[in-house]
PDB file of C-alpha atoms in Angstrom:
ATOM      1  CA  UNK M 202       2.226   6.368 -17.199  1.00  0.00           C
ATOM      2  CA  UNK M 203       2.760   3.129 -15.714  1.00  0.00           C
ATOM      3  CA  UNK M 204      -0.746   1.516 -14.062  1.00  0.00           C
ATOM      4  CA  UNK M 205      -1.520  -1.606 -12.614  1.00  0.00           C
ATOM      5  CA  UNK M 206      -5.564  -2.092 -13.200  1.00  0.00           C
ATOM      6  CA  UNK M 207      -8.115  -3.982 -11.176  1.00  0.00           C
ATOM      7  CA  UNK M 208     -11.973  -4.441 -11.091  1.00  0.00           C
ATOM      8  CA  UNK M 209     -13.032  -2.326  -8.450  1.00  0.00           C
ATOM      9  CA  UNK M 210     -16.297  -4.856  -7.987  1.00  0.00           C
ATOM     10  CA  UNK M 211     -17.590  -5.882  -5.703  1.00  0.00           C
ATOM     11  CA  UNK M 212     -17.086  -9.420  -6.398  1.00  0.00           C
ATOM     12  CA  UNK M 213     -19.420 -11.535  -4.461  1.00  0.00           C
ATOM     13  CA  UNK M 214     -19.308 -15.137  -3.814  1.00  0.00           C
ATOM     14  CA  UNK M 215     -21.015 -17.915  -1.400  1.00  0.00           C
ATOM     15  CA  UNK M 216     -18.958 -18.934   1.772  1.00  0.00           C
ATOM     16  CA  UNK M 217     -16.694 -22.084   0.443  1.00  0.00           C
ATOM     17  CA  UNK M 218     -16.706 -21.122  -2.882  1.00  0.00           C
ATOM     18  CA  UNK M 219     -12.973 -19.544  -4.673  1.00  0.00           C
ATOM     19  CA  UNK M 220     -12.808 -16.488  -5.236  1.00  0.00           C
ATOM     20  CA  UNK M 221     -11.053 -14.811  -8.203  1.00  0.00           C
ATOM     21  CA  UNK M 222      -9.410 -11.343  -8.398  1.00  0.00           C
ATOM     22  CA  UNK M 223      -7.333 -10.287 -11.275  1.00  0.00           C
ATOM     23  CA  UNK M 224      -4.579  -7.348 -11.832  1.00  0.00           C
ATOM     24  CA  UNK M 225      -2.966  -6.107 -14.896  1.00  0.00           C
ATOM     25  CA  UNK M 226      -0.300  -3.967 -14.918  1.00  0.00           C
ATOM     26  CA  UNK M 227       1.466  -1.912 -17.935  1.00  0.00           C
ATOM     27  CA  UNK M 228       5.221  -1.832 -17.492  1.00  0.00           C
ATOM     28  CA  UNK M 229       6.803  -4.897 -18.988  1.00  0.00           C
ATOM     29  CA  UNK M 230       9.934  -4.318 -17.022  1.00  0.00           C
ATOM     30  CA  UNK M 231       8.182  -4.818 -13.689  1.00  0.00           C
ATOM     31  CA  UNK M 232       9.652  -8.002 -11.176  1.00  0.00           C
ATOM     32  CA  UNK M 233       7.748  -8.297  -8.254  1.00  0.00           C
ATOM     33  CA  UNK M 234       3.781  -8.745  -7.621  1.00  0.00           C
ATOM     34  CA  UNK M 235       2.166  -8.576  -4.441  1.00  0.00           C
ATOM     35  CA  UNK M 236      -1.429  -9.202  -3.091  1.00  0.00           C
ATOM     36  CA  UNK M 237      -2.327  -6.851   0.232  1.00  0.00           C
ATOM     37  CA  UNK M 238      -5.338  -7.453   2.065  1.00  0.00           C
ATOM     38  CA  UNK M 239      -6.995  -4.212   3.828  1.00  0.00           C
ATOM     39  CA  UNK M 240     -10.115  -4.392   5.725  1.00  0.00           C
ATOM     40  CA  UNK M 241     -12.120  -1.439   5.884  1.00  0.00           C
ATOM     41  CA  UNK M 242     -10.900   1.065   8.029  1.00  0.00           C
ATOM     42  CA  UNK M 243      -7.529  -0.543   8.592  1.00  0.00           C
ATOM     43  CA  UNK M 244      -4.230  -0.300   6.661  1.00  0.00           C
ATOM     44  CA  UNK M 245      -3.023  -2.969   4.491  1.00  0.00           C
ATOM     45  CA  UNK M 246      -1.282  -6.340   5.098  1.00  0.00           C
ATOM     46  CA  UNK M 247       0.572  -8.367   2.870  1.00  0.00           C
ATOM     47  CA  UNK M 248      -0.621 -11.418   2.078  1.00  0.00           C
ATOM     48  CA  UNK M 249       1.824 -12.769  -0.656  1.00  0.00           C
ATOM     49  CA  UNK M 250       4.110 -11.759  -3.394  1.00  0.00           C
ATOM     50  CA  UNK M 251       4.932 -13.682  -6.587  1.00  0.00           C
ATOM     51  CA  UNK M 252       8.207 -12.995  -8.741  1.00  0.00           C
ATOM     52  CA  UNK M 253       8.059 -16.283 -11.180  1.00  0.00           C
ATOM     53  CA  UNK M 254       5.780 -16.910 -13.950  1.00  0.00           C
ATOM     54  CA  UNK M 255       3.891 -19.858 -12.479  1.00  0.00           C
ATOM     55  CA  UNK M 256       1.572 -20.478  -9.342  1.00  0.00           C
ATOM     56  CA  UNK M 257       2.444 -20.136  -5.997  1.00  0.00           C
ATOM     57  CA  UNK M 258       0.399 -21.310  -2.910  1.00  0.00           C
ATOM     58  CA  UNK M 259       0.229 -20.130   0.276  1.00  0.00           C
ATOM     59  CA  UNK M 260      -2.654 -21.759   2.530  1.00  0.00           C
ATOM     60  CA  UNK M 261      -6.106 -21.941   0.990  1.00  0.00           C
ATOM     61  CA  UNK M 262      -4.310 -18.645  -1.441  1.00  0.00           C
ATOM     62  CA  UNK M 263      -2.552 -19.043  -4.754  1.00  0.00           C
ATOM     63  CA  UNK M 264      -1.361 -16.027  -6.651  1.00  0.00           C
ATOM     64  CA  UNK M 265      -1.079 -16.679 -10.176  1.00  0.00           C
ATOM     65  CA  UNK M 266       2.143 -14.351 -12.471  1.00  0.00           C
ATOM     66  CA  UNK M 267       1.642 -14.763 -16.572  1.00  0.00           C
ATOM     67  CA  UNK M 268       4.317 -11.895 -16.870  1.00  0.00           C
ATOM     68  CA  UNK M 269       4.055 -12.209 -21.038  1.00  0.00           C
ATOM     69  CA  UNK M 270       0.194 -11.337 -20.704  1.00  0.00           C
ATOM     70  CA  UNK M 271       1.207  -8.981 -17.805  1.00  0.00           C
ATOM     71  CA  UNK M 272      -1.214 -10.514 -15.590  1.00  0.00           C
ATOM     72  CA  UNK M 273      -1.538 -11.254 -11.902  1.00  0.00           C
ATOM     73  CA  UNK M 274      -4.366 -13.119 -10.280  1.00  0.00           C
ATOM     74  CA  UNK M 275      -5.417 -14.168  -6.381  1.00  0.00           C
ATOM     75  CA  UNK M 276      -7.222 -17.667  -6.059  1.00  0.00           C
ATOM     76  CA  UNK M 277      -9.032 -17.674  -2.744  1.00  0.00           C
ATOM     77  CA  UNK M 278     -10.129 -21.111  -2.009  1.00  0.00           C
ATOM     78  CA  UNK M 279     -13.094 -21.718   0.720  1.00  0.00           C
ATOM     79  CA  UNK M 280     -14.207 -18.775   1.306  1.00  0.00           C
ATOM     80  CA  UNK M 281     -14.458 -17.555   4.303  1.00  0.00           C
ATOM     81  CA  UNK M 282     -16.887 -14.133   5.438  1.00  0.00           C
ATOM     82  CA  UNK M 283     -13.537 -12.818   7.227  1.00  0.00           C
ATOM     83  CA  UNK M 284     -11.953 -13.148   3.704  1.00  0.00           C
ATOM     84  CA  UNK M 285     -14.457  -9.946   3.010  1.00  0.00           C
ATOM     85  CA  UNK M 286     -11.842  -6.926   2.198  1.00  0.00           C
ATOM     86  CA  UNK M 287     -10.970  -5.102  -0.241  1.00  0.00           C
ATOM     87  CA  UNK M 288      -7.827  -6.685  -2.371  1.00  0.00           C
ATOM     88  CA  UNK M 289      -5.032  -4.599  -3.281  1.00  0.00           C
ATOM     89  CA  UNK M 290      -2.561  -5.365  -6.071  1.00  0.00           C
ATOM     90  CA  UNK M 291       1.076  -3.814  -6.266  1.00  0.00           C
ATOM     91  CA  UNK M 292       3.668  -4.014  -8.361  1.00  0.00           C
ATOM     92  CA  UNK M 293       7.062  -3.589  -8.082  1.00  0.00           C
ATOM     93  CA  UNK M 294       8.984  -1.829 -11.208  1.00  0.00           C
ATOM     94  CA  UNK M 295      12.582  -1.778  -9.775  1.00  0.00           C
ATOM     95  CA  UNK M 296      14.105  -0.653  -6.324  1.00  0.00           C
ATOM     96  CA  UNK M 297      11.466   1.913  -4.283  1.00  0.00           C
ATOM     97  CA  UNK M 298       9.220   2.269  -7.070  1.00  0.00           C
ATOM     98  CA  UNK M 299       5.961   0.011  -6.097  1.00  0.00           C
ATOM     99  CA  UNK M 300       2.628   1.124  -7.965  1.00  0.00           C
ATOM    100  CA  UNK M 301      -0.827   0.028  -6.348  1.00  0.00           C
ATOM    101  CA  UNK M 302      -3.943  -0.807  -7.950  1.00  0.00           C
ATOM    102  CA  UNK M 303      -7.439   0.836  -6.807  1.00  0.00           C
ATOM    103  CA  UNK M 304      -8.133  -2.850  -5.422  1.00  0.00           C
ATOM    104  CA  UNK M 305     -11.184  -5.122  -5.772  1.00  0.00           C
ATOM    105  CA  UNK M 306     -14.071  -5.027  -2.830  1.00  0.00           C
ATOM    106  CA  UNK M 307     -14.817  -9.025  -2.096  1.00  0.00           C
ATOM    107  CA  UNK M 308     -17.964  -9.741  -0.266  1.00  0.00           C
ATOM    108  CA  UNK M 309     -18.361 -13.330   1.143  1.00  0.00           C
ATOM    109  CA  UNK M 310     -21.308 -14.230   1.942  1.00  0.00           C
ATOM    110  CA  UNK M 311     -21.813 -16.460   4.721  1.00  0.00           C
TER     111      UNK M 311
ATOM    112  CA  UNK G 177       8.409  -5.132  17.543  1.00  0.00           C
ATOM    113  CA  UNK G 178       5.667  -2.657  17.444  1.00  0.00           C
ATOM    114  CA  UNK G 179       6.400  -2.393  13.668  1.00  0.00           C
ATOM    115  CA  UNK G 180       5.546   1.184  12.276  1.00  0.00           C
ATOM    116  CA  UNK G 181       3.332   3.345  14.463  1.00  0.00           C
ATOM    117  CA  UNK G 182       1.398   6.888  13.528  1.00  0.00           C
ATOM    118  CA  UNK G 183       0.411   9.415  15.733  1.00  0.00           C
ATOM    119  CA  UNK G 184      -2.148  10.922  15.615  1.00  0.00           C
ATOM    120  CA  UNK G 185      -4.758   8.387  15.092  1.00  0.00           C
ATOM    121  CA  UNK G 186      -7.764  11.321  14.115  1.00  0.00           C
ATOM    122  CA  UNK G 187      -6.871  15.238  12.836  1.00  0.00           C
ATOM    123  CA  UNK G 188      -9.340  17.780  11.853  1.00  0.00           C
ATOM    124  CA  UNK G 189      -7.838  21.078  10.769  1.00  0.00           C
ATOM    125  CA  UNK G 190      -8.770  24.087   9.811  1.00  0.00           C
ATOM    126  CA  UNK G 191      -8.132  25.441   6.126  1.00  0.00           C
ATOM    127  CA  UNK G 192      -4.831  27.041   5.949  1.00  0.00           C
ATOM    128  CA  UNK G 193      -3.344  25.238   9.351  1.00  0.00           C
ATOM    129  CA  UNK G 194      -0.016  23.461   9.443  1.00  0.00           C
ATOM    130  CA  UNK G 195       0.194  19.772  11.341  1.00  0.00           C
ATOM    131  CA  UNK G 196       3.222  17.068  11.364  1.00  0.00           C
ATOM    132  CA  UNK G 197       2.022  13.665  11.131  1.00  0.00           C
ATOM    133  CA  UNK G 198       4.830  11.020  12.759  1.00  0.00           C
ATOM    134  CA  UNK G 199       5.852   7.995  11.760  1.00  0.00           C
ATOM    135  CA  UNK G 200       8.081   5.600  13.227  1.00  0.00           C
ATOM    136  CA  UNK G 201       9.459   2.158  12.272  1.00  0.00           C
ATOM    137  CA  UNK G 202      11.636  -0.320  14.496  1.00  0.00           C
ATOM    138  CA  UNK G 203      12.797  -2.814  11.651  1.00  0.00           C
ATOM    139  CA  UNK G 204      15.950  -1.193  10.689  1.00  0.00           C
ATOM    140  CA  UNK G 205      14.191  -0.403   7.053  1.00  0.00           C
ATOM    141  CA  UNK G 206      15.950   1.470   4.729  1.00  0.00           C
ATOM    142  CA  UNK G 207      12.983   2.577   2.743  1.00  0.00           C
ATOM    143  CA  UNK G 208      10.320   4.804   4.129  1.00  0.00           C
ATOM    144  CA  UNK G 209       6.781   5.969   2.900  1.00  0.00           C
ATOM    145  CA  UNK G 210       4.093   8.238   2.763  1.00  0.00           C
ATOM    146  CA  UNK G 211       1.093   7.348   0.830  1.00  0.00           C
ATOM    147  CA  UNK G 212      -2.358   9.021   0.917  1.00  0.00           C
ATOM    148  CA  UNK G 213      -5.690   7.560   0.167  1.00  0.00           C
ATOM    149  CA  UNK G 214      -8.773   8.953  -0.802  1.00  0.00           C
ATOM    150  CA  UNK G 215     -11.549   7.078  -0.456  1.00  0.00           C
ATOM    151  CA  UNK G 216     -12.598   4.084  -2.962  1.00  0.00           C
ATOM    152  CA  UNK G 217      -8.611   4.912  -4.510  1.00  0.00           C
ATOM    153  CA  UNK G 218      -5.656   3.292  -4.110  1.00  0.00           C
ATOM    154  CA  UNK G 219      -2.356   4.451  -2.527  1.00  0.00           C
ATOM    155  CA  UNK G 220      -0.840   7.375  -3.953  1.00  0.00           C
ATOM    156  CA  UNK G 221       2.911   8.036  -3.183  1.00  0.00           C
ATOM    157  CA  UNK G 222       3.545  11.445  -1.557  1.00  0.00           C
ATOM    158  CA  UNK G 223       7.086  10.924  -0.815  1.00  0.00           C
ATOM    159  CA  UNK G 224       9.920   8.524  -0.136  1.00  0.00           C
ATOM    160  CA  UNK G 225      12.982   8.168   1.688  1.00  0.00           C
ATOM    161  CA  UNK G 226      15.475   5.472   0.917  1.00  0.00           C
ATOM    162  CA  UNK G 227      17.665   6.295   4.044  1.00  0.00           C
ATOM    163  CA  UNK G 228      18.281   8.950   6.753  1.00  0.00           C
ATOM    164  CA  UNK G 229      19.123  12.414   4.978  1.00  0.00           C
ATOM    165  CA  UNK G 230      17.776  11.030   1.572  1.00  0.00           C
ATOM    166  CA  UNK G 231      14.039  11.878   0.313  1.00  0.00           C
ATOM    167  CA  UNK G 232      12.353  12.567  -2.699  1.00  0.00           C
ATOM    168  CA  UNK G 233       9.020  13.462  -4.333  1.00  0.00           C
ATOM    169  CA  UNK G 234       6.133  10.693  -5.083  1.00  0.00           C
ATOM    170  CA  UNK G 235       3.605  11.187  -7.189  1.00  0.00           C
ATOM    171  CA  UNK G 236       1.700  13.868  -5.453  1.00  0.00           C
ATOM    172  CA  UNK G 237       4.051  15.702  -3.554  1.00  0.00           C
ATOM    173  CA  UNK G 238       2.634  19.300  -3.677  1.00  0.00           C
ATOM    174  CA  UNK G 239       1.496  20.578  -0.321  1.00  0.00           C
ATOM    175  CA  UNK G 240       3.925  18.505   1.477  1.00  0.00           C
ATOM    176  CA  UNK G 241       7.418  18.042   3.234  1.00  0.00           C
ATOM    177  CA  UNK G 242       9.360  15.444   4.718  1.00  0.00           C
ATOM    178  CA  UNK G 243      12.529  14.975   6.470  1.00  0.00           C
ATOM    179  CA  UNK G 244      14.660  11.903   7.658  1.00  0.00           C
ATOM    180  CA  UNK G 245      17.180  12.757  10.128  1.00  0.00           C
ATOM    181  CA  UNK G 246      17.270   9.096  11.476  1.00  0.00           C
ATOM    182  CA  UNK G 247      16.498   5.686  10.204  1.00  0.00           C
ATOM    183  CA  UNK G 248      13.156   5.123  12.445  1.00  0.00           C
ATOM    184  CA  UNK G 249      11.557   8.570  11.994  1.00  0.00           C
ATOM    185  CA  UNK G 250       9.759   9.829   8.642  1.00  0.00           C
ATOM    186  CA  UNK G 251       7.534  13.115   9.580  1.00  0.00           C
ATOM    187  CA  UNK G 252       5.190  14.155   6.749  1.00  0.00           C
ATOM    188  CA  UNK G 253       4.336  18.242   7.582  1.00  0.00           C
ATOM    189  CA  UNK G 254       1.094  19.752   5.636  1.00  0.00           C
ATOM    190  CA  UNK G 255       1.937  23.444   5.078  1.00  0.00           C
ATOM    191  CA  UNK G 256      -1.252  25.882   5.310  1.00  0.00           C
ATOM    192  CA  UNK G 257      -3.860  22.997   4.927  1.00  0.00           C
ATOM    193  CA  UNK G 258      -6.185  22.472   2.092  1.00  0.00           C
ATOM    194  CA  UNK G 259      -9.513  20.636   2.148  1.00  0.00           C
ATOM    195  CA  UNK G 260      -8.109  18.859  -1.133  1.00  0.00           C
ATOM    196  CA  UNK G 261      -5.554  17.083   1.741  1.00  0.00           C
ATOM    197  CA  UNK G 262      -8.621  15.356   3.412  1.00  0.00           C
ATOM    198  CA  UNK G 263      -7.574  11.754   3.782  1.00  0.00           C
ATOM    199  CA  UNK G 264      -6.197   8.660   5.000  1.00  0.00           C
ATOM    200  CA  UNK G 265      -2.359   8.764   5.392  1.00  0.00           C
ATOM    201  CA  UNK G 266      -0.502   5.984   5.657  1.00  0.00           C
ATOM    202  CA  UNK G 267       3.338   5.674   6.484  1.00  0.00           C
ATOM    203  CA  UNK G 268       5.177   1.915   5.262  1.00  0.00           C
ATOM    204  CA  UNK G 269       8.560   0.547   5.467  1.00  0.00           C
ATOM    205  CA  UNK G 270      10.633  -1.534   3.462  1.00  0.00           C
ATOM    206  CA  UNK G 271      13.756  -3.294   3.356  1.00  0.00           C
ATOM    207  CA  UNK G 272      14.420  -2.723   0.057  1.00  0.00           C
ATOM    208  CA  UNK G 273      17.179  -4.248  -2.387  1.00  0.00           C
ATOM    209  CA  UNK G 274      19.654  -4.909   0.343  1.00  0.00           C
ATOM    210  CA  UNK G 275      16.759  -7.060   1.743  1.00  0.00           C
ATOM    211  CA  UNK G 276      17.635  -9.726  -0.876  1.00  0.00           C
ATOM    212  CA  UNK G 277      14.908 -11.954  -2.264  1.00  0.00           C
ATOM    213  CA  UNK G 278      11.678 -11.650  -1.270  1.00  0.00           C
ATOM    214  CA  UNK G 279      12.083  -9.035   1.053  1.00  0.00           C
ATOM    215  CA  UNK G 280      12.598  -6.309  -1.189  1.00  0.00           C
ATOM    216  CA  UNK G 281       9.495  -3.802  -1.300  1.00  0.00           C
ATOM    217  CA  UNK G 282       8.188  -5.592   0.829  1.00  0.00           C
ATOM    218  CA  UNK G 283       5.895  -2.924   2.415  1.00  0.00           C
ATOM    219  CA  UNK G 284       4.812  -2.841   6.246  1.00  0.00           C
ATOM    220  CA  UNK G 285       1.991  -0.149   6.672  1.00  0.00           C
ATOM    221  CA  UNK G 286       1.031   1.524   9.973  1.00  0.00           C
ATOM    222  CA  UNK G 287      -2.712   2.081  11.315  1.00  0.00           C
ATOM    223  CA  UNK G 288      -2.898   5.085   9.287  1.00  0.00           C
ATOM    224  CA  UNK G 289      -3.822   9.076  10.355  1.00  0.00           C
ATOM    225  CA  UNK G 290      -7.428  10.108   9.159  1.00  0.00           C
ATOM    226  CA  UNK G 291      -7.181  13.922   8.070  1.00  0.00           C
ATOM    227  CA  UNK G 292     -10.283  15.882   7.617  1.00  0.00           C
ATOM    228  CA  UNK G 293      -9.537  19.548   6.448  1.00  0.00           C
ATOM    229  CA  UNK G 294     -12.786  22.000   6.703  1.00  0.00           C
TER     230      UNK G 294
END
């Protein structure tokens, strides 16, 4: 059973501060990551995807791929209260086959 | 580009009911969804289509039935409707691997159908 595992929180921090959320996932042969953002009652947006081992920034966001610990992470810098949403992580094994987490709750508050 | 739109927005049926939810993309994707989520869950894949006439089962399939006669249209049908189906059903689109790098999976989600089976 392949699963990709998150903390389901919530993780709370102060306005400004960075936020951490973190994602592991079981199949070694997996090659794409990606962070979606869903606010409560909507659907979900995509807010990045990461293929390399490495960091990769996007705005005050950095997702974070260590593919030999089979681990994905989302640095929020500066916190923001409309950053409050629950944080979905997904993970692409090969062609239609993408497996979501249960995502992470993150409150900001203000 | 309205991107991928769901009708209806709100369903309540009755136990043992049939409905069609419809979903519509206008990106040209190849790959089309159905997911369903329960509350406090993630997605879970119901079924998938990687092109018109093609489909095939997710990981919950049972109770369900899609169809793909053209590239834009996806219609998920709940036959004789179970209060297990209450839920949040969303519909995505994809590029997929002809979308090259960094496209592919990619997933663009509609506003989602909120079923409520009693």
């Amino acid at each position: 059973q392949k699963e990709v595992e998150q903390n389901s929180g919530p993780l709370s921090v102060p306005e400004g501060a960075i936020a951490s959320l973190n994602c592991t996932y079981s199949d070694r042969g997996s090659q794409s990551f990606f962070w979606y953002r869903q606010y409560s009652g909507k659907s979900p947006e995509l807010i990045m995807f990461i293929y390399s081992n490495g960091d990769k920034e996007d705005g005050r966001f950095t997702a974070q791929l260590n593919k030999a610990s089979q681990y994905v992470s989302l640095l929020i810098r500066d916190s923001q209260p409309s950053d409050s949403a629950t944080y979905l992580c997904a993970v692409n094994t090969g062609g239609f086959k993408t497996i979501f987490g249960a995502g992470t709750r993150l409150f900001v508050k203000a | 580009n309205a991107g991928v739109t769901q009708t209806p927005k709100f369903r309540i049926l009755k136990i043992g009911q049939s409905m069609t939810l419809q979903c519509t993309q206008d990106m040209n994707h190849n790959y089309m969804y159905w997911y369903r989520q329960d509350p406090g869950m993630g997605l879970k894949l119901i079924y998938y289509s990687v092109g018109a006439g093609i489909t095939d089962k997710g990981e919950v399939p049972n109770g369900y039935n899609v169809s793909r006669s053209t590239t834009e249209d996806f219609p998920l049908r709940l036959e004789l409707a179970a209060p297990s189906q209450t839920s949040v059903y969303f519909c995505a689109s994809s590029y997929g691997p002809s979308g090259g790098a960094g496209l592919t999976d990619t997933q663009y989600f509609g506003p989602g159908t909120r079923l409520t089976v009693l």
